[in-house]
Every structure is written in C-alpha cells, then in structure tokens.
PDB file of N, CA and C in Angstrom:
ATOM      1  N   UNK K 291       0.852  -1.172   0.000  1.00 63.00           N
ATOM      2  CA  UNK K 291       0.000   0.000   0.000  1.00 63.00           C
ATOM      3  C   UNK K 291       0.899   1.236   0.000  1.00 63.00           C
ATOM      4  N   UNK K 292       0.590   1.837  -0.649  1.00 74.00           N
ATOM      5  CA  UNK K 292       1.604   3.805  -0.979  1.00 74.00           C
ATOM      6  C   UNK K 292       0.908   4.506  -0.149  1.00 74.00           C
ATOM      7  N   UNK K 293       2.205   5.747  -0.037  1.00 79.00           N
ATOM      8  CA  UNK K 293       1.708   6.517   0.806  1.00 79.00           C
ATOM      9  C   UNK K 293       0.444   7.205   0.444  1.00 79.00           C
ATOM     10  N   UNK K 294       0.089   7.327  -0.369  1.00 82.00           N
ATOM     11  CA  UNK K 294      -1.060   8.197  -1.159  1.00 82.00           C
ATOM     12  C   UNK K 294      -2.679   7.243  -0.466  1.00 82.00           C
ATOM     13  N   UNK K 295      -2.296   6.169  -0.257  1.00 84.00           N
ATOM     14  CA  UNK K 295      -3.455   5.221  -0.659  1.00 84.00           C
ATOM     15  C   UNK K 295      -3.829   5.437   1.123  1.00 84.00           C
ATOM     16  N   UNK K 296      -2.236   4.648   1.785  1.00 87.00           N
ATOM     17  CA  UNK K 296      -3.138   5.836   3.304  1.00 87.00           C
ATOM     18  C   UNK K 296      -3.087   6.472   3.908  1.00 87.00           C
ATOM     19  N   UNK K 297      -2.533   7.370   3.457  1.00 88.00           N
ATOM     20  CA  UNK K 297      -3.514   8.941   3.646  1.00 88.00           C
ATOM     21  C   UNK K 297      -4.670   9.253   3.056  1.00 88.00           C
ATOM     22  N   UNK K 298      -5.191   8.409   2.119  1.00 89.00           N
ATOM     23  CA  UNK K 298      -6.781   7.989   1.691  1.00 89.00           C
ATOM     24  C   UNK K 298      -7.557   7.945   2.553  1.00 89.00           C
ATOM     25  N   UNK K 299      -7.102   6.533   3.095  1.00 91.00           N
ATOM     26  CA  UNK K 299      -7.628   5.501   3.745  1.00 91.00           C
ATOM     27  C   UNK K 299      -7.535   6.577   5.453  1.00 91.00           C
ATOM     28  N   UNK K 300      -6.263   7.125   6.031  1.00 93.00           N
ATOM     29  CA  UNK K 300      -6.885   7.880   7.458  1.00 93.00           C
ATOM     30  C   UNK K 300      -7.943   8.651   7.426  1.00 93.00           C
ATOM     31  N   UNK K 301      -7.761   9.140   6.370  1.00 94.00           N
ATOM     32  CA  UNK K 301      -8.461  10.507   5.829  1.00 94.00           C
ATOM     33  C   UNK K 301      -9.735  10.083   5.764  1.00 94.00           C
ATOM     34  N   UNK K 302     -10.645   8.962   5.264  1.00 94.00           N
ATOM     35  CA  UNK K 302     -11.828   8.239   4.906  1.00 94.00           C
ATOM     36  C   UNK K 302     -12.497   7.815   6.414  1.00 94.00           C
ATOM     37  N   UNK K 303     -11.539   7.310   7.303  1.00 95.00           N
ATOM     38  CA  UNK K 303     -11.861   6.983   8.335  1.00 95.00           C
ATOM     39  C   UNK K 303     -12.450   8.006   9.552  1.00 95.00           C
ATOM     40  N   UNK K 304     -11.209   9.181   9.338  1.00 96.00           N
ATOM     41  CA  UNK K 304     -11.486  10.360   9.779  1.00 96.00           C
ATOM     42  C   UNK K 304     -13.067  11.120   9.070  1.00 96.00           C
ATOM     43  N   UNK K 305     -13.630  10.744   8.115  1.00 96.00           N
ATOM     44  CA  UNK K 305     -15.160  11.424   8.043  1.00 96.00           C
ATOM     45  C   UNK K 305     -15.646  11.008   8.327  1.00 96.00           C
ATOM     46  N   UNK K 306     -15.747   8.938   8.331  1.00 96.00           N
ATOM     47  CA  UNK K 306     -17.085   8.257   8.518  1.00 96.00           C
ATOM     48  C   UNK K 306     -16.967   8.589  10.322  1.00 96.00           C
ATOM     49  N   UNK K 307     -15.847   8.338  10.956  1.00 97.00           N
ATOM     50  CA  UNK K 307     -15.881   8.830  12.297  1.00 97.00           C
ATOM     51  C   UNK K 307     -16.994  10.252  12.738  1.00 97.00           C
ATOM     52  N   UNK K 308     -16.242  10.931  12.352  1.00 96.00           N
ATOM     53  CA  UNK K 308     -17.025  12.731  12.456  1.00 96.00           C
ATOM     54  C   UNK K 308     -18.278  12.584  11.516  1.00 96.00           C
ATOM     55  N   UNK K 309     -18.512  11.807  10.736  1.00 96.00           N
ATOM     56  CA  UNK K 309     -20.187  11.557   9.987  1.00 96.00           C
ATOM     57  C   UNK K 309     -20.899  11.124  11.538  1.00 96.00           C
ATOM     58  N   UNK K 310     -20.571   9.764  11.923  1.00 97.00           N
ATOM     59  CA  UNK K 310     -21.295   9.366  12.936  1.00 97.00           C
ATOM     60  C   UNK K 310     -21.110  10.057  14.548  1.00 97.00           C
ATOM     61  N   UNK K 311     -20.487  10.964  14.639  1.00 97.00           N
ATOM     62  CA  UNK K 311     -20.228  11.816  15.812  1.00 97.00           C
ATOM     63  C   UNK K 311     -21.497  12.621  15.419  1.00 97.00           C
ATOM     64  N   UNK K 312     -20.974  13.530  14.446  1.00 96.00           N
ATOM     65  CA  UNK K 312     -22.314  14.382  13.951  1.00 96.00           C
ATOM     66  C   UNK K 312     -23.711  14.139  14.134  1.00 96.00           C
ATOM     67  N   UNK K 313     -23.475  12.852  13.425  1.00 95.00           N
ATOM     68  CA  UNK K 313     -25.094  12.676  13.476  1.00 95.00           C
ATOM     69  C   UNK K 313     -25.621  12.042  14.765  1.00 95.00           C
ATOM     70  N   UNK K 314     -25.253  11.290  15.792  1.00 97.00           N
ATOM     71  CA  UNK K 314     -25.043  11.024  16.908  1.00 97.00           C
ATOM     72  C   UNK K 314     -25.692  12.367  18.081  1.00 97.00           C
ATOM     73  N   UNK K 315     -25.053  13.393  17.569  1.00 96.00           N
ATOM     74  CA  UNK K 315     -25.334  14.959  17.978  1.00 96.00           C
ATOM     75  C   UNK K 315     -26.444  15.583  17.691  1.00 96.00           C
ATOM     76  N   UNK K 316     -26.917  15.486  16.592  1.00 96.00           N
ATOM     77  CA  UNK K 316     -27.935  15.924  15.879  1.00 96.00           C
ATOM     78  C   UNK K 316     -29.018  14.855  16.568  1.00 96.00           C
ATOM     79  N   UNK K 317     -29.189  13.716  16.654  1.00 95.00           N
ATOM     80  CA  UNK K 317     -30.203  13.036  17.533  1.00 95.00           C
ATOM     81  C   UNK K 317     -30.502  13.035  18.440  1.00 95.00           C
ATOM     82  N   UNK K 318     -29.481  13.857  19.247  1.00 97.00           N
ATOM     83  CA  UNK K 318     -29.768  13.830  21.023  1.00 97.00           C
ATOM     84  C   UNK K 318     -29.878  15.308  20.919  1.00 97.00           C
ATOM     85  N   UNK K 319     -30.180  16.452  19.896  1.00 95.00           N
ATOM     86  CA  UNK K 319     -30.428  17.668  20.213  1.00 95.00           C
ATOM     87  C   UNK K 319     -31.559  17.317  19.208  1.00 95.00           C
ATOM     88  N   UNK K 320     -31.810  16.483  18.399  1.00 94.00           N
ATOM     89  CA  UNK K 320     -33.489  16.374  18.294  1.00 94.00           C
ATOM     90  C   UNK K 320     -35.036  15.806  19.066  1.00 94.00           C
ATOM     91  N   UNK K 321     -34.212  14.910  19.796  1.00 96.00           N
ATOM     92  CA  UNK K 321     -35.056  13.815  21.494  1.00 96.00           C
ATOM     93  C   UNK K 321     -35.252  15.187  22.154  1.00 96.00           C
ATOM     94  N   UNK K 322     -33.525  16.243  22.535  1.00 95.00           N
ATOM     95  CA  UNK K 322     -33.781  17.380  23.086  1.00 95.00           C
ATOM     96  C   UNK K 322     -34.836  18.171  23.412  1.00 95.00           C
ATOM     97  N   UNK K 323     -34.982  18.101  21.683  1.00 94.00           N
ATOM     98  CA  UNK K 323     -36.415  19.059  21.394  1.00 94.00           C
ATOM     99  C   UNK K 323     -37.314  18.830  21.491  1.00 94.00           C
ATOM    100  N   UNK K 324     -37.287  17.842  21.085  1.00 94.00           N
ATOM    101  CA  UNK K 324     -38.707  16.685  21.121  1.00 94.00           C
ATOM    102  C   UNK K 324     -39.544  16.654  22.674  1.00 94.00           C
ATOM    103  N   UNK K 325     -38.314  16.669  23.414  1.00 96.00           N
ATOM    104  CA  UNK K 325     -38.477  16.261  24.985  1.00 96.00           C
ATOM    105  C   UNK K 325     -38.950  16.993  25.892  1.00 96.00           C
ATOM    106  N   UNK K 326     -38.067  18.175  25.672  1.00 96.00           N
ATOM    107  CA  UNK K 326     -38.397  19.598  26.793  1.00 96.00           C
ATOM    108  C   UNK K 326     -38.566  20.631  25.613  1.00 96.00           C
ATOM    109  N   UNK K 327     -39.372  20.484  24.352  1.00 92.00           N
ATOM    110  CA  UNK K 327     -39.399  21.693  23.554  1.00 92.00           C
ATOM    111  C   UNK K 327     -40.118  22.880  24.392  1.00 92.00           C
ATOM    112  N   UNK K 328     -40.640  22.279  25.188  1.00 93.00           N
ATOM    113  CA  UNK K 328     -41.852  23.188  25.948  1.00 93.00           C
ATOM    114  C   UNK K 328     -41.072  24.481  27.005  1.00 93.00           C
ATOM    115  N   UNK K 329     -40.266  23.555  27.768  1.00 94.00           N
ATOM    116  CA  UNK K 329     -39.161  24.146  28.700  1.00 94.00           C
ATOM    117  C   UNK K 329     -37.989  25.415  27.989  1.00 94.00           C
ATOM    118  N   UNK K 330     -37.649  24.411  26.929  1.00 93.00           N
ATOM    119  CA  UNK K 330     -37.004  25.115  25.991  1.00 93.00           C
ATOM    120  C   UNK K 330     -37.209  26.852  25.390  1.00 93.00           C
ATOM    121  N   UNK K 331     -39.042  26.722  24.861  1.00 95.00           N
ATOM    122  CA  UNK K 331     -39.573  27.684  24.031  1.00 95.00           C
ATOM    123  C   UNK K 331     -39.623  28.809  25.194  1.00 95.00           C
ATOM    124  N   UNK K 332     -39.954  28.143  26.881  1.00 94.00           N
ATOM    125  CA  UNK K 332     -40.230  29.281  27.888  1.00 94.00           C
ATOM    126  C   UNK K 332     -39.283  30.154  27.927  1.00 94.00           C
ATOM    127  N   UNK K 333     -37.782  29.611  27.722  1.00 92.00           N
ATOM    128  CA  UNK K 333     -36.890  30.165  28.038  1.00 92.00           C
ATOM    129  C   UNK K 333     -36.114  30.944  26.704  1.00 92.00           C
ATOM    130  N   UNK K 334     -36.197  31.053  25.887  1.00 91.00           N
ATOM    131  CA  UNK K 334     -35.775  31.529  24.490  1.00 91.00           C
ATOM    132  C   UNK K 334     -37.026  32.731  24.262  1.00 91.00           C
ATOM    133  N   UNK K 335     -37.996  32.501  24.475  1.00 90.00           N
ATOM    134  CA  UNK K 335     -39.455  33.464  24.272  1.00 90.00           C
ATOM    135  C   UNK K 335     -39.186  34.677  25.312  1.00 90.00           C
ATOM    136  N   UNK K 336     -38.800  34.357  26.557  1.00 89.00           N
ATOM    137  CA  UNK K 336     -38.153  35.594  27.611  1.00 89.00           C
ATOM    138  C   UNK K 336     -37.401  36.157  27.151  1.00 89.00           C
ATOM    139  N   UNK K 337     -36.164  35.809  26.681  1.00 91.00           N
ATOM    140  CA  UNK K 337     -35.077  36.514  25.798  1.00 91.00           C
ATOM    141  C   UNK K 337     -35.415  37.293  24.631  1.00 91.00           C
ATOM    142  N   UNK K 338     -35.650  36.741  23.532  1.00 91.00           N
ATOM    143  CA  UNK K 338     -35.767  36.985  22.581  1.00 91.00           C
ATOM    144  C   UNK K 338     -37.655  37.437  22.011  1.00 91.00           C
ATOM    145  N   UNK K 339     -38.424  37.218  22.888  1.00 91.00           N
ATOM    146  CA  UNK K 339     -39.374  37.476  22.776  1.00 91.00           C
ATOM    147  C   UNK K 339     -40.332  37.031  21.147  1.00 91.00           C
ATOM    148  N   UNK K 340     -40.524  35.706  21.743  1.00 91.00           N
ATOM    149  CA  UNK K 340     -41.055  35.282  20.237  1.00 91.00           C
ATOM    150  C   UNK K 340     -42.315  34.534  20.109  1.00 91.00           C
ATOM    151  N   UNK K 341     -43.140  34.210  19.147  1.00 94.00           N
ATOM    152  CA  UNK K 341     -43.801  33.355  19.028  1.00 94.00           C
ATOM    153  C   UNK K 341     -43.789  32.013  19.687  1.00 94.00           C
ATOM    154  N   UNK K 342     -44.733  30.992  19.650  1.00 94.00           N
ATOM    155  CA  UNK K 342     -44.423  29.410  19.470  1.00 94.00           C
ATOM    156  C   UNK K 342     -44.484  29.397  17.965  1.00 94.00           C
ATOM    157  N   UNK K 343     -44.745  29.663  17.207  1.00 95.00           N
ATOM    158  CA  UNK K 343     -44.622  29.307  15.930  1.00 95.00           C
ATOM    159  C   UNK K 343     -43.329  30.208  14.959  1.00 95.00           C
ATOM    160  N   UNK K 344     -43.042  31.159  15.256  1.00 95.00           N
ATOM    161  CA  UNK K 344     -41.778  31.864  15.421  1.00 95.00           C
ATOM    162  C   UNK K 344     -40.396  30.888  15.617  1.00 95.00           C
ATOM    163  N   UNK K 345     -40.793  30.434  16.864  1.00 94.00           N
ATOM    164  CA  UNK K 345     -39.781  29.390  17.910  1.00 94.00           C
ATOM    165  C   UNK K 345     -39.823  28.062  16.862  1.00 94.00           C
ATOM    166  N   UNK K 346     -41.060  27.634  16.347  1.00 94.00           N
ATOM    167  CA  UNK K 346     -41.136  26.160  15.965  1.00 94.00           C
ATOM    168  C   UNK K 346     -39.967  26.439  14.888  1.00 94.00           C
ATOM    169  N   UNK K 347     -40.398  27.325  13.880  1.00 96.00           N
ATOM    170  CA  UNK K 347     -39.911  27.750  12.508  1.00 96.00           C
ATOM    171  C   UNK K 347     -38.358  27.682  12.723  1.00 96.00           C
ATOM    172  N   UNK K 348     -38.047  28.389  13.948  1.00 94.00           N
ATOM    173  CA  UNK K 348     -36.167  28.529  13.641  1.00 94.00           C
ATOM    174  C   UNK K 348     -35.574  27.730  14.300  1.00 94.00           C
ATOM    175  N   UNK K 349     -35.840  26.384  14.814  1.00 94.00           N
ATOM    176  CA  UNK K 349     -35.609  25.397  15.340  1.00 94.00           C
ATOM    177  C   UNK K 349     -35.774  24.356  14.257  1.00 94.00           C
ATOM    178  N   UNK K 350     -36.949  24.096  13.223  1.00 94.00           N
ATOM    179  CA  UNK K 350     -36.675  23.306  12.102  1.00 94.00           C
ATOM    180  C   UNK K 350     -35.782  23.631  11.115  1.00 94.00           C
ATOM    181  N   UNK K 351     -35.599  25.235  10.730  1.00 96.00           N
ATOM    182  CA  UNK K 351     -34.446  25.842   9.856  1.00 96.00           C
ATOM    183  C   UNK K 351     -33.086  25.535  10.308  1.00 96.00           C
ATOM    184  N   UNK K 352     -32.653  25.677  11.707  1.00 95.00           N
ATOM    185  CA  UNK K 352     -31.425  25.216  12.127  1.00 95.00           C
ATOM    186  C   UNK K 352     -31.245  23.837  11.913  1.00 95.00           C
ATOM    187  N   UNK K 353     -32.010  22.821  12.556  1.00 95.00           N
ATOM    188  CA  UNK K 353     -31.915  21.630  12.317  1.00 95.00           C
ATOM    189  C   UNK K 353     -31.787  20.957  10.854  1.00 95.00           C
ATOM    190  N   UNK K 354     -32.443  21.658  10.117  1.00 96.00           N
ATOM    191  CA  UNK K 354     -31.936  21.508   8.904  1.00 96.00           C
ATOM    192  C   UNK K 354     -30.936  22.420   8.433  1.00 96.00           C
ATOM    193  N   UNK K 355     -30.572  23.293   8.564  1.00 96.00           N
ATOM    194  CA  UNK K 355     -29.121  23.604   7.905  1.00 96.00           C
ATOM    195  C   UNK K 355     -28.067  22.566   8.663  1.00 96.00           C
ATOM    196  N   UNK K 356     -28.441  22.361   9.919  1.00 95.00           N
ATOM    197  CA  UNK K 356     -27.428  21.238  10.759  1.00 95.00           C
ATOM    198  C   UNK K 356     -27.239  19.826   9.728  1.00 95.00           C
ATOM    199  N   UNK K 357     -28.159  19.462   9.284  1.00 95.00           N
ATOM    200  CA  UNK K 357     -28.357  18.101   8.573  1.00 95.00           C
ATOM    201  C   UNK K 357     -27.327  18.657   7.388  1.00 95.00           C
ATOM    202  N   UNK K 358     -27.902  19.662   6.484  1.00 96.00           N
ATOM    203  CA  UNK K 358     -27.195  19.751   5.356  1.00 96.00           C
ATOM    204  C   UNK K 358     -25.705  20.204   5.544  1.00 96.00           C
ATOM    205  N   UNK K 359     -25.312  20.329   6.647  1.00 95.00           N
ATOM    206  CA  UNK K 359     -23.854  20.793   6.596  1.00 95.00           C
ATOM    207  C   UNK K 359     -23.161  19.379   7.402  1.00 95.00           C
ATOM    208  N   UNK K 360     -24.048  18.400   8.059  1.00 96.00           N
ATOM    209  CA  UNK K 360     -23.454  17.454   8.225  1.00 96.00           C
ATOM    210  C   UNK K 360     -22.916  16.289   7.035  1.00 96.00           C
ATOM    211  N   UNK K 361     -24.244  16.822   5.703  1.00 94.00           N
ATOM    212  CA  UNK K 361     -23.920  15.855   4.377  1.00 94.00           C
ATOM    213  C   UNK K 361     -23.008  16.525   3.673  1.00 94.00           C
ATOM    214  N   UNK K 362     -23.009  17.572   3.911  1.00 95.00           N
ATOM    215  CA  UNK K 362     -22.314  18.448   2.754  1.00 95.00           C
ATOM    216  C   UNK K 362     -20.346  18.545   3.853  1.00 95.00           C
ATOM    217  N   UNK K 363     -20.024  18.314   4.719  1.00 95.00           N
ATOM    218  CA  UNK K 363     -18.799  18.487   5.021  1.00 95.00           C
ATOM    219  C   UNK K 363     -18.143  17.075   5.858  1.00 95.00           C
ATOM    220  N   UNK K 364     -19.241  15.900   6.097  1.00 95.00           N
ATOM    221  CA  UNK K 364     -19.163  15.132   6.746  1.00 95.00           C
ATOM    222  C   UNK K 364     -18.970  13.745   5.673  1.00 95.00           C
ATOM    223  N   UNK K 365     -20.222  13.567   5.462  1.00 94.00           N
ATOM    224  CA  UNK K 365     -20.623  12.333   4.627  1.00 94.00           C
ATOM    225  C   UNK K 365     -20.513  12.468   3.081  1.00 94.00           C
ATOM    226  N   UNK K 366     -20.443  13.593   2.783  1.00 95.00           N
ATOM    227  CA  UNK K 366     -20.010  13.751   1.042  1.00 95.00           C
ATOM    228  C   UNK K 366     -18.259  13.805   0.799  1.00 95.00           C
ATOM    229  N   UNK K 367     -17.256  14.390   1.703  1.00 95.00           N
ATOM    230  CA  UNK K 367     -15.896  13.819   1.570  1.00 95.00           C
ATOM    231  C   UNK K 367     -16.204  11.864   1.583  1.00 95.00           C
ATOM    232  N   UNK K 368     -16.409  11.731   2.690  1.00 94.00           N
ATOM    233  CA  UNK K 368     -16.142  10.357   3.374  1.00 94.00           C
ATOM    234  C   UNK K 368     -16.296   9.608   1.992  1.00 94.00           C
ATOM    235  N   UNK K 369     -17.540   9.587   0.972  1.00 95.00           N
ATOM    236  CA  UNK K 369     -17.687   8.795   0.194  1.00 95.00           C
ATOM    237  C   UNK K 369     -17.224   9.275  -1.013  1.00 95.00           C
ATOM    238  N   UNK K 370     -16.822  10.346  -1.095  1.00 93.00           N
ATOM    239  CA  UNK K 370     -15.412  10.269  -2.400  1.00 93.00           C
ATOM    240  C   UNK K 370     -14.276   9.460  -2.077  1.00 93.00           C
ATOM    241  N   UNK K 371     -13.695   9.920  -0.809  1.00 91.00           N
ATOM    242  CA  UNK K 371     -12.552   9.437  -0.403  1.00 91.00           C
ATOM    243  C   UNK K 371     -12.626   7.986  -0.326  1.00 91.00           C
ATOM    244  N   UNK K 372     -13.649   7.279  -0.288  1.00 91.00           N
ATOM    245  CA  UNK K 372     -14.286   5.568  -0.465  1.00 91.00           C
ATOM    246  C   UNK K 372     -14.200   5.582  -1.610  1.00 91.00           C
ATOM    247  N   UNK K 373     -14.641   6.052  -3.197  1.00 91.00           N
ATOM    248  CA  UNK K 373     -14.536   6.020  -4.363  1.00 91.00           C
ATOM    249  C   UNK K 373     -12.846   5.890  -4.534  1.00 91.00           C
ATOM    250  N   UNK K 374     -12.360   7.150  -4.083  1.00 86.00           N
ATOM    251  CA  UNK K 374     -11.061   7.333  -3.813  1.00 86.00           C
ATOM    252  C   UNK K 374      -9.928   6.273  -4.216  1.00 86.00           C
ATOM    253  N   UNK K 375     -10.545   5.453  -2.673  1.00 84.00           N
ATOM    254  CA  UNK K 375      -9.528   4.516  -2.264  1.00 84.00           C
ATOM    255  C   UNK K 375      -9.441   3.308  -3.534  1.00 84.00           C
ATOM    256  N   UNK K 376     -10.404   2.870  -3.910  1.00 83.00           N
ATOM    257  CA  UNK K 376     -10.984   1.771  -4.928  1.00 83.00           C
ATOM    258  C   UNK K 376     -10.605   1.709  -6.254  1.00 83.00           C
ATOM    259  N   UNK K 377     -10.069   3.028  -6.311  1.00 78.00           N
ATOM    260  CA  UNK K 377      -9.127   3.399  -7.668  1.00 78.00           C
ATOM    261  C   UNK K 377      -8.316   2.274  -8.111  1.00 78.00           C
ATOM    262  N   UNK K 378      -7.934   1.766  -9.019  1.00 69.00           N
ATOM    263  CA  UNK K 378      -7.041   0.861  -9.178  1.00 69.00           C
ATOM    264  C   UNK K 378      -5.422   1.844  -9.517  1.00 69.00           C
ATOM    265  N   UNK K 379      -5.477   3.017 -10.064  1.00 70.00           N
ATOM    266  CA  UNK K 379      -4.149   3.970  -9.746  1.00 70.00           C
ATOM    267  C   UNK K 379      -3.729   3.993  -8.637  1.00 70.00           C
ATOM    268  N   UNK K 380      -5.037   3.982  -7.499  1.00 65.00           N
ATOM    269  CA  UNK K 380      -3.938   4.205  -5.603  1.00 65.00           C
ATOM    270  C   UNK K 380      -3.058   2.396  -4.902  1.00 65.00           C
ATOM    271  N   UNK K 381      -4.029   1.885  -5.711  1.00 66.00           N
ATOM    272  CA  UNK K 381      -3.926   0.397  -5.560  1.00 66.00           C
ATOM    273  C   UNK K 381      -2.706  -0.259  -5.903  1.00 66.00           C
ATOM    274  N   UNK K 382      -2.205   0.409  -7.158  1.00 64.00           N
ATOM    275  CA  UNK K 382      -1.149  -0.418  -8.075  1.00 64.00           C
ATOM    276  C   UNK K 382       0.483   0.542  -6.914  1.00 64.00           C
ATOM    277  N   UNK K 383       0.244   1.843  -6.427  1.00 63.00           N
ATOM    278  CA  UNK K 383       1.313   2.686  -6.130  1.00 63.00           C
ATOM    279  C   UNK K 383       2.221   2.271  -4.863  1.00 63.00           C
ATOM    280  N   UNK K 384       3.393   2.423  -5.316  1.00 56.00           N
ATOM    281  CA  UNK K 384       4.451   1.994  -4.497  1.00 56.00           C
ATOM    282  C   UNK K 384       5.053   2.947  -3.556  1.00 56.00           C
ATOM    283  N   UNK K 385       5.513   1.747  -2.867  1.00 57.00           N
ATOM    284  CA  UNK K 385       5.942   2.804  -1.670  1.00 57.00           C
ATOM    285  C   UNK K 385       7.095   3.865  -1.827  1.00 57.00           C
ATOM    286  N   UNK K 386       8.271   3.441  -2.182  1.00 58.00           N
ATOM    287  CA  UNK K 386       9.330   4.171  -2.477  1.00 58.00           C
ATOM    288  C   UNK K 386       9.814   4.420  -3.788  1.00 58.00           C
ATOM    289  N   UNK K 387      10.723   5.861  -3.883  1.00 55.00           N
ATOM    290  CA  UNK K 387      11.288   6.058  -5.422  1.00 55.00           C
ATOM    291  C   UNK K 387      11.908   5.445  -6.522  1.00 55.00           C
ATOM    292  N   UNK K 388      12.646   4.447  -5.356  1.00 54.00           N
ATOM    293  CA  UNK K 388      13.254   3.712  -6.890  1.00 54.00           C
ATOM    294  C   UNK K 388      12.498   2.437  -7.204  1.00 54.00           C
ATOM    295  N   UNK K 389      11.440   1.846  -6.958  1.00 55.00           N
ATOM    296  CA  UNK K 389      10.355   1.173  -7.715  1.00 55.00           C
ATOM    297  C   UNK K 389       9.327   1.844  -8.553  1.00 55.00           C
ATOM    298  N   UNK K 390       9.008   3.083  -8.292  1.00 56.00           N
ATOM    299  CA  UNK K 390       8.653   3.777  -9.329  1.00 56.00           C
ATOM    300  C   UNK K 390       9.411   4.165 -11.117  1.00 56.00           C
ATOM    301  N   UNK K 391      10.741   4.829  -9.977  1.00 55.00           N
ATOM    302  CA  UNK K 391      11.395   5.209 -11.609  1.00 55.00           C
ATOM    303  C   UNK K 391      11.800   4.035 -12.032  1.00 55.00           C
ATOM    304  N   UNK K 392      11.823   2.639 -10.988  1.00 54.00           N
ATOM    305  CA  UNK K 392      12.309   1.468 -12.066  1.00 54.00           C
ATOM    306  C   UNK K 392      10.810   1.571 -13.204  1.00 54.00           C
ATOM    307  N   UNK K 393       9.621   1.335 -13.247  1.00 55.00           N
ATOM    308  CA  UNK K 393       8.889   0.947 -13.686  1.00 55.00           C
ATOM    309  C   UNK K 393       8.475   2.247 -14.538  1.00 55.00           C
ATOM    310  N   UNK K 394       9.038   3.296 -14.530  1.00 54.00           N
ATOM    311  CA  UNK K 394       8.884   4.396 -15.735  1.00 54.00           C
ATOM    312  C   UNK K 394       9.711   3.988 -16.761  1.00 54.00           C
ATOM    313  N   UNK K 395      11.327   3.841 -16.513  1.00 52.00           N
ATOM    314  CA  UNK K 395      12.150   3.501 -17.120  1.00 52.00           C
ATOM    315  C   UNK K 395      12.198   2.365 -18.310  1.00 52.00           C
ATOM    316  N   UNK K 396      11.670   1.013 -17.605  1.00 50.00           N
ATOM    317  CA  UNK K 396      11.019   0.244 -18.493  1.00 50.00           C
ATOM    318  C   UNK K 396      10.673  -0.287 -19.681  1.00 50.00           C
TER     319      UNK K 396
END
C-alpha cells in the first residue's frame, strides 16, 4: 500500500468517524427538542421574545441547515474518499522512489 493510498484511507476513516459523531449529535439535540421543547420555548421566548410558531420555525431551519452541513462536510468527503480509495491507480502505487522510476524507465 503507498503513501497516497493511506492517507486515503486515514483521511476516509477520519469522516465516517465525524459523519457518525455528527449525526449522533444531531439526535440527542433532536429527542432534546422533542423532549423539553416546551421548557425550551419558555426560556428563548423571555429573551428573545417570540412566538411558538416563530420558535417552531427557527428550530426546524437550524436543524436543517445542521443536517445539510453534516452531508455536505461530513458524509459527502467520506464517500469520495471511499470512491477514492478503490481506484485501481492508488492500488497499483508503491511505496518508495526507486520502484517507481524502475517501472517508468522500463
């Protein structure tokens, strides 16, 4: 295996990791809501002085920009870098220089 292939391969491991951290996060601040939304809205409505439907609205908008920035910086590397790895170019690459330039030379 070449160096190229893992540093792929940490690199791949390192998103599906932080994919499932993420989303892991995102489920226990959705139960969150789910749970004490009520507790929640009392205390954000004092502050900020808002609706319940105000409150509902920017709690589904966050949660979804949360989702889309978990696919979009989490789980969309991870599965290139899986395409990535499967390459038969990272597959065939050697570890050191002079097995390369032997096999240019050729």
């Amino acid at each position: 295996m070449g160096k190229c292939l893992k540093r792929i391969n940490l690199k791949k491991r390192f998103f599906w990791k932080y994919f499932i951290v993420s989303l892991l996060l995102m489920i226990i601040a959705c139960l969150m809501t789910k749970l004490f939304g009520h507790h929640m809205y009392n205390m954000t409505s004092h502050v900020f002085n808002l609706t319940k439907q105000e409150y509902d609205m920017g709690v589904a908008g966050s949660m979804l920009l949360w989702k889309l920035f978990i696919i979009q910086f989490t789980l969309a590397p991870a599965i290139a870098l899986c395409w990535l790895s499967h390459h038969k170019e990272y597959k065939n690459e050697c570890d050191n220089d002079y097995e390369r330039r032997g096999k240019w030379e050729n």
